[in-house]
PDB file of N, CA and C in Angstrom:
ATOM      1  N   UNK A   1      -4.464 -18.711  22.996  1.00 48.00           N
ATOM      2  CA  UNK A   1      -4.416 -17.277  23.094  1.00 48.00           C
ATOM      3  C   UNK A   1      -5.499 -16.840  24.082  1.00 48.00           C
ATOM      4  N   UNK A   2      -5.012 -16.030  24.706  1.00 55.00           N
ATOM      5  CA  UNK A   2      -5.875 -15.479  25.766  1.00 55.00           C
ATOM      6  C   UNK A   2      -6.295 -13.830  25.804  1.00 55.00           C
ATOM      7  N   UNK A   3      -7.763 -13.613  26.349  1.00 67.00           N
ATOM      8  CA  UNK A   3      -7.777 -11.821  25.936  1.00 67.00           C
ATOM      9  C   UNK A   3      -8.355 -11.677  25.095  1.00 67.00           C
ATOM     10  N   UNK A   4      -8.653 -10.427  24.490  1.00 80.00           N
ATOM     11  CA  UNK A   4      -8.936  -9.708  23.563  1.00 80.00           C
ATOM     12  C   UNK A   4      -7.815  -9.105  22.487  1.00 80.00           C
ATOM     13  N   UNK A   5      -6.642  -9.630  22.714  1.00 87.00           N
ATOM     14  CA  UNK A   5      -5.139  -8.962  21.522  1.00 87.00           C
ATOM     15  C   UNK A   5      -5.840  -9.342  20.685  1.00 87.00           C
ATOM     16  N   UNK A   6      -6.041  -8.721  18.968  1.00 91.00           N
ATOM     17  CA  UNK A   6      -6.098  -9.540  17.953  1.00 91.00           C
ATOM     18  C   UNK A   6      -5.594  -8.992  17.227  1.00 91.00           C
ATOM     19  N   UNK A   7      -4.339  -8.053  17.009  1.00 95.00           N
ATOM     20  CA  UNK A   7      -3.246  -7.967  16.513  1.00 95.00           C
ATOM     21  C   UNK A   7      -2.680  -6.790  16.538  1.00 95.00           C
ATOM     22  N   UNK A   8      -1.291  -6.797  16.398  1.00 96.00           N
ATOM     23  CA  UNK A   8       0.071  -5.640  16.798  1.00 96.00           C
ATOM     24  C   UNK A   8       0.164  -5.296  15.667  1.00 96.00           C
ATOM     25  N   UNK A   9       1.415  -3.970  15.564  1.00 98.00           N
ATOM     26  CA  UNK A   9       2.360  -3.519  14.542  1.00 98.00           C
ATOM     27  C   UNK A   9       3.019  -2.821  15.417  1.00 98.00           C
ATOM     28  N   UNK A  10       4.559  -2.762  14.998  1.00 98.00           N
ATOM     29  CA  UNK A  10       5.334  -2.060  15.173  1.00 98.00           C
ATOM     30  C   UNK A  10       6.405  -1.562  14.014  1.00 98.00           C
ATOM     31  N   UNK A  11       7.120  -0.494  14.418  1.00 98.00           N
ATOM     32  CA  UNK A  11       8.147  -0.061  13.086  1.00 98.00           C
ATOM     33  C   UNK A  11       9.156   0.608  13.930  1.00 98.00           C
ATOM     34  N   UNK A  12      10.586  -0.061  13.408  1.00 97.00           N
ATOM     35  CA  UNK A  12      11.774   0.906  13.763  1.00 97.00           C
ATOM     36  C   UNK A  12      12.645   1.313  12.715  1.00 97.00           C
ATOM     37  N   UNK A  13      13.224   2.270  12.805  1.00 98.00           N
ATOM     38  CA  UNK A  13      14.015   2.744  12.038  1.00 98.00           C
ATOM     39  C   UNK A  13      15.501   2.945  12.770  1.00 98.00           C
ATOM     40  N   UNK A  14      15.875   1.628  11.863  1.00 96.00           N
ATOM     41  CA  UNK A  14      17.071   1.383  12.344  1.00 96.00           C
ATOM     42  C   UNK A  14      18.304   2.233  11.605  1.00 96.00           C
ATOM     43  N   UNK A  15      19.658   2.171  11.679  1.00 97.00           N
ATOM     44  CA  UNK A  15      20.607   2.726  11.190  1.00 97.00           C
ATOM     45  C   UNK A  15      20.698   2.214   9.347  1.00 97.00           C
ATOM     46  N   UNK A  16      19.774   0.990   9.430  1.00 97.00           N
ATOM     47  CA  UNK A  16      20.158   0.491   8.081  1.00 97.00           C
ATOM     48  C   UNK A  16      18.819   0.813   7.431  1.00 97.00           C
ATOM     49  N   UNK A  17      17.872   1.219   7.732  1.00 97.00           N
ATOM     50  CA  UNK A  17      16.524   1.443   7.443  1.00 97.00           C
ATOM     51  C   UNK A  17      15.427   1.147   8.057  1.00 97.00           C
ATOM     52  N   UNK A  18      14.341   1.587   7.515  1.00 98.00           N
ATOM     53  CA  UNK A  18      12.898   0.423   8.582  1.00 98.00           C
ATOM     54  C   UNK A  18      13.152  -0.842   8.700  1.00 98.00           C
ATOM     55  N   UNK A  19      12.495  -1.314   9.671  1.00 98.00           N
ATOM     56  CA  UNK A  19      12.252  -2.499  10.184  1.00 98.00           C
ATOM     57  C   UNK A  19      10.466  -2.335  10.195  1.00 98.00           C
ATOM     58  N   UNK A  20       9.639  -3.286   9.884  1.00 98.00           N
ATOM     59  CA  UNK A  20       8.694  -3.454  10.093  1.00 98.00           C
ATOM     60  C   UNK A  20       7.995  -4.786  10.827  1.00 98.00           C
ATOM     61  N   UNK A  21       6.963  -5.006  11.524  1.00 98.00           N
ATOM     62  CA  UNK A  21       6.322  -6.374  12.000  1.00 98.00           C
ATOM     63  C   UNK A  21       4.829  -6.010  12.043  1.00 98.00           C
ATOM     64  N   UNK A  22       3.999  -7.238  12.228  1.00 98.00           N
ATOM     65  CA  UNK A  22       3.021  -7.189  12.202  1.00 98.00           C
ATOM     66  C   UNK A  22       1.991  -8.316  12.215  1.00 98.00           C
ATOM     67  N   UNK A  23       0.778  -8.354  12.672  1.00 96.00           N
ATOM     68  CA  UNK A  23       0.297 -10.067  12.710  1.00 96.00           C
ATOM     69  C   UNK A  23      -1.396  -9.321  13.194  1.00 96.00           C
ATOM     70  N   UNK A  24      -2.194 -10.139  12.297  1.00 95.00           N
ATOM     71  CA  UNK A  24      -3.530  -9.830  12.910  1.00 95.00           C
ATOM     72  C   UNK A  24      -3.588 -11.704  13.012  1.00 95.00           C
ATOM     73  N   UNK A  25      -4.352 -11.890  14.265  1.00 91.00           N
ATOM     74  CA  UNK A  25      -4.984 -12.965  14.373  1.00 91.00           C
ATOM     75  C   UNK A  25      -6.526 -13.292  14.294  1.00 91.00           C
ATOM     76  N   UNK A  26      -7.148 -14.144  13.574  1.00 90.00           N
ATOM     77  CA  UNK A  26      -8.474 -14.468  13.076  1.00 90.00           C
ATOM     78  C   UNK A  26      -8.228 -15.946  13.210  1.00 90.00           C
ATOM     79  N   UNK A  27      -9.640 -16.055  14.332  1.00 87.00           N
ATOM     80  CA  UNK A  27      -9.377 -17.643  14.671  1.00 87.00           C
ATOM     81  C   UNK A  27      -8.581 -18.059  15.159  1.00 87.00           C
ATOM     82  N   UNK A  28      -8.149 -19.438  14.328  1.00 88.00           N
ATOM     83  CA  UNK A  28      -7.055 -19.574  15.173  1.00 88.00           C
ATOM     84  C   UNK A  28      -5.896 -20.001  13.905  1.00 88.00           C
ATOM     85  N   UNK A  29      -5.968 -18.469  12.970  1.00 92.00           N
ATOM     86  CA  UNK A  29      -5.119 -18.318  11.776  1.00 92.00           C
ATOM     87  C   UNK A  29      -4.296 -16.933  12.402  1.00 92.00           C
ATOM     88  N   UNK A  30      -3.313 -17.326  12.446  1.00 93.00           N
ATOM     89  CA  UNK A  30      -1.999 -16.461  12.566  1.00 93.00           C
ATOM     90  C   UNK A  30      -1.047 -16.040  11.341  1.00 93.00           C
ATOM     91  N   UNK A  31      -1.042 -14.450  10.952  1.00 96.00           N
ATOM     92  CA  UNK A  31      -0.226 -14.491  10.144  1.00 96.00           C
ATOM     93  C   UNK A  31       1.018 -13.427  10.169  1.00 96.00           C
ATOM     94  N   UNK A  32       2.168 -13.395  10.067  1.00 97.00           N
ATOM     95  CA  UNK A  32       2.950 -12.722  10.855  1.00 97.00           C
ATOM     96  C   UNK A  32       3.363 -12.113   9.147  1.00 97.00           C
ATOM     97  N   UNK A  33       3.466 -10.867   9.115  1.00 98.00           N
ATOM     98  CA  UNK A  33       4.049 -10.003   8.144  1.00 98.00           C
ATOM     99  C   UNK A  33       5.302  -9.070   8.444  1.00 98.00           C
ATOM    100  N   UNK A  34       7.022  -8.927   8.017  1.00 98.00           N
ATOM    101  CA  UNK A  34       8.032  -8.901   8.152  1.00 98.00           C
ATOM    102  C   UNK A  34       8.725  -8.104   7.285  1.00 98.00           C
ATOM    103  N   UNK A  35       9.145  -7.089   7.780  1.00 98.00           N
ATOM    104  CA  UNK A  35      10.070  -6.326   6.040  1.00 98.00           C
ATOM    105  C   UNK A  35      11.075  -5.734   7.252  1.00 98.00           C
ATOM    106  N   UNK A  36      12.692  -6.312   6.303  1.00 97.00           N
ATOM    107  CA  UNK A  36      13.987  -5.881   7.097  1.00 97.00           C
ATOM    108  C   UNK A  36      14.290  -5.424   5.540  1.00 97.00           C
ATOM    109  N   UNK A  37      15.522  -4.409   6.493  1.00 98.00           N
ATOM    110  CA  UNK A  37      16.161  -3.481   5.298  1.00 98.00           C
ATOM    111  C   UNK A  37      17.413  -4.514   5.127  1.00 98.00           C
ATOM    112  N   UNK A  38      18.374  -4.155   3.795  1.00 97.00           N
ATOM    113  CA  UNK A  38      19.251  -4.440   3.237  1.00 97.00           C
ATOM    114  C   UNK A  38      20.320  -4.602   4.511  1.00 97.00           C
ATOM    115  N   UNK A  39      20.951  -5.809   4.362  1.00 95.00           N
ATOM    116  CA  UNK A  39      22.429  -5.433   5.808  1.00 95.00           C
ATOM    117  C   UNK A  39      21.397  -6.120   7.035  1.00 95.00           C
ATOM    118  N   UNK A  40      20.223  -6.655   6.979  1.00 96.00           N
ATOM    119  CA  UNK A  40      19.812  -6.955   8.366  1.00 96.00           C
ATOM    120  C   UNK A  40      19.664  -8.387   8.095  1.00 96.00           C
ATOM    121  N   UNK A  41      19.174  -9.216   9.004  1.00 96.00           N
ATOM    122  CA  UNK A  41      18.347 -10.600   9.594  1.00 96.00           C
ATOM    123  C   UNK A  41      17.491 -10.385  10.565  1.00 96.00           C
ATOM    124  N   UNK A  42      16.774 -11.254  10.926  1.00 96.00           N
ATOM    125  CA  UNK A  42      15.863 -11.527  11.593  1.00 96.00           C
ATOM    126  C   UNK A  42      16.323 -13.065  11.748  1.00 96.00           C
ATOM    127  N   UNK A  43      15.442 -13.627  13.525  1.00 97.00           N
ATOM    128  CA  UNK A  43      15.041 -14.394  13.384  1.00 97.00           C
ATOM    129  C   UNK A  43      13.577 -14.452  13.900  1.00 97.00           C
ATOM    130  N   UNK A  44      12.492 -15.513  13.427  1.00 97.00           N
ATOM    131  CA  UNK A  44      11.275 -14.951  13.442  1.00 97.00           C
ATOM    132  C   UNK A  44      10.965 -16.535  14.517  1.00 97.00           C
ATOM    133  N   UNK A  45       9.989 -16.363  15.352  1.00 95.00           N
ATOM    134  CA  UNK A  45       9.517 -17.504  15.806  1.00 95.00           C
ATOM    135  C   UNK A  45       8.070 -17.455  15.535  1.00 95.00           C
ATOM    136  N   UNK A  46       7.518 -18.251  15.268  1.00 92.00           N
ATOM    137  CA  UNK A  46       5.815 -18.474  15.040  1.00 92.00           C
ATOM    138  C   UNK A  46       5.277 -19.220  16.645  1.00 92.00           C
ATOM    139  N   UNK A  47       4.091 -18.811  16.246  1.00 88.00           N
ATOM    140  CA  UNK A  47       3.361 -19.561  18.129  1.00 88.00           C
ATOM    141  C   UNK A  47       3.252 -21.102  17.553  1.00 88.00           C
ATOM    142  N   UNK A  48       3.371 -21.595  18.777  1.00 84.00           N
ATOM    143  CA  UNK A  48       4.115 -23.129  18.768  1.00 84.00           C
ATOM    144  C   UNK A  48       4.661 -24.348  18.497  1.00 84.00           C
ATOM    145  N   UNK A  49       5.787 -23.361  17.709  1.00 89.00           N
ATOM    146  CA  UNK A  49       6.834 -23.649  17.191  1.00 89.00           C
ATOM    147  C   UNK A  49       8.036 -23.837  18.132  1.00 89.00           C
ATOM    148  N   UNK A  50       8.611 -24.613  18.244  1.00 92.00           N
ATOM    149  CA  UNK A  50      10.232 -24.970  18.899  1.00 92.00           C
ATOM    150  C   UNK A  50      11.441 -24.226  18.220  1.00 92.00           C
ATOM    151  N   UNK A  51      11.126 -24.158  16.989  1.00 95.00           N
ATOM    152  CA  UNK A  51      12.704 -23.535  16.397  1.00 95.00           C
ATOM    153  C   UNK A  51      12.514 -21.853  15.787  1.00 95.00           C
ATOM    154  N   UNK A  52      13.480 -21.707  15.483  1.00 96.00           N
ATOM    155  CA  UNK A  52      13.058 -20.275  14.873  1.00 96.00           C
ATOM    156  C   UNK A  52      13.503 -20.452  13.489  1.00 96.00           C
ATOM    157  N   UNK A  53      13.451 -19.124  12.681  1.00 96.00           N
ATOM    158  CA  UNK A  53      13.642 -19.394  11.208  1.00 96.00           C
ATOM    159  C   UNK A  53      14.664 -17.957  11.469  1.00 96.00           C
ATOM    160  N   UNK A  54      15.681 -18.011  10.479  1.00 97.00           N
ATOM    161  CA  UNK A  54      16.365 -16.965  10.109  1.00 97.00           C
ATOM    162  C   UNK A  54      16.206 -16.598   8.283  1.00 97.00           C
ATOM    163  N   UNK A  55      15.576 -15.487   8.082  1.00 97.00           N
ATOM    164  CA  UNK A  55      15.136 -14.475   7.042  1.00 97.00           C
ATOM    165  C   UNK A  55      16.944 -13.509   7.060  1.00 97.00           C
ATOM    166  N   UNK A  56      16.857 -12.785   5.485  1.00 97.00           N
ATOM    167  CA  UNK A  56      17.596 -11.912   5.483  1.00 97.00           C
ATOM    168  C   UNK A  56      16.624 -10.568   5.039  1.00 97.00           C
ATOM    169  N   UNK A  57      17.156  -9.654   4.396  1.00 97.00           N
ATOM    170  CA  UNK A  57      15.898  -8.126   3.952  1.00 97.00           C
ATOM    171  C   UNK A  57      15.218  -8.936   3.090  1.00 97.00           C
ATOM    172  N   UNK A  58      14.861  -8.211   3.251  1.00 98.00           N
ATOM    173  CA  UNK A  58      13.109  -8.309   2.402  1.00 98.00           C
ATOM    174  C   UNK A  58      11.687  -8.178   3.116  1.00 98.00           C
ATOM    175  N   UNK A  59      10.453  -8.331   2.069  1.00 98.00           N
ATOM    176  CA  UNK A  59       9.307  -8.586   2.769  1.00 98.00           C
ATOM    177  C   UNK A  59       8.767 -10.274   3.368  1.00 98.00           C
ATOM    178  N   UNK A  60       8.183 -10.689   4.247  1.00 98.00           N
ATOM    179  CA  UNK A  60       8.378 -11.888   4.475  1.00 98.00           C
ATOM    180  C   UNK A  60       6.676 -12.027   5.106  1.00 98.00           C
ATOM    181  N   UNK A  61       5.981 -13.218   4.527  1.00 98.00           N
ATOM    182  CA  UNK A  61       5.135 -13.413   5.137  1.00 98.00           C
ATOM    183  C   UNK A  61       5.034 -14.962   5.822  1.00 98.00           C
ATOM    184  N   UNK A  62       4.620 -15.101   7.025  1.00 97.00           N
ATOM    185  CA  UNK A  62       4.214 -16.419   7.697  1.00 97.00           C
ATOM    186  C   UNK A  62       2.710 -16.860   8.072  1.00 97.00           C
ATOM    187  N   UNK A  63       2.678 -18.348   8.219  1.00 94.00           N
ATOM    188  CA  UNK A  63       1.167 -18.152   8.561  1.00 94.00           C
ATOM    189  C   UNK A  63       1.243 -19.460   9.748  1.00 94.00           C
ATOM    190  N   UNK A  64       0.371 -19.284  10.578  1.00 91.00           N
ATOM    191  CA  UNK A  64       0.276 -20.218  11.106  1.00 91.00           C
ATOM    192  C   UNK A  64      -1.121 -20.693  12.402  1.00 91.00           C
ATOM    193  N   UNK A  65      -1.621 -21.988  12.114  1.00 90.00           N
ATOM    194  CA  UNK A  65      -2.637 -22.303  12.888  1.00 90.00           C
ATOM    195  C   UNK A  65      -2.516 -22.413  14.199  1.00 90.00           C
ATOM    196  N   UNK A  66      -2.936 -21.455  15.202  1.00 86.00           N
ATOM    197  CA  UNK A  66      -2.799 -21.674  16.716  1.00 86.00           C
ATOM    198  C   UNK A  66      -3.735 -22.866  16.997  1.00 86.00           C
ATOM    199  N   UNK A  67      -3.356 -23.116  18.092  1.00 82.00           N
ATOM    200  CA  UNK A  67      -3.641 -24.342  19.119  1.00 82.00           C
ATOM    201  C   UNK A  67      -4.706 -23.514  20.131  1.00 82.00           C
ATOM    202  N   UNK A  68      -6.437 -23.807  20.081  1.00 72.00           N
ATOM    203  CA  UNK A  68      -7.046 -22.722  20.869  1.00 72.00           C
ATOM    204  C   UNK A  68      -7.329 -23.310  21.986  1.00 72.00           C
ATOM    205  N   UNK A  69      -7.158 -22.868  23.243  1.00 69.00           N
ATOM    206  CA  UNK A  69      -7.269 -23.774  24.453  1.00 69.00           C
ATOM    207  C   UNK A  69      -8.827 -23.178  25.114  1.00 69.00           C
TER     208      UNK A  69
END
């Protein structure tokens, strides 16, 4: 990770309800926080990771150790 980012949020409000995201980074602990409404998916990718994960609604939390260069 490069910079000063140390973490986002965003929120949409979709036709089916909020959508939420979110991730503060500390260190090199990543944790990505997720809430889809009823009727949605996601797919979520974590930092360096190859695959993605597919979630349905709900709240969803991830965590994951970055690689600090």
């Amino acid at each position: 990770m490069t910079g000063d980012l140390s973490s986002a949020a965003a929120r949409h409000l979709s036709p089916y309800g909020e959508i939420a995201v979110g991730w503060p980074c500390e260190g090199d602990r990543f944790e990505l926080s997720l809430t889809t409404p009823y009727g949605v998916s996601a797919d979520v990718w974590l930092p360096g990771s190859s695959t993605s994960m597919e979630v349905g609604h709900g709240n969803h939390t991830f965590d994951s150790v970055l690689k600090l260069v």
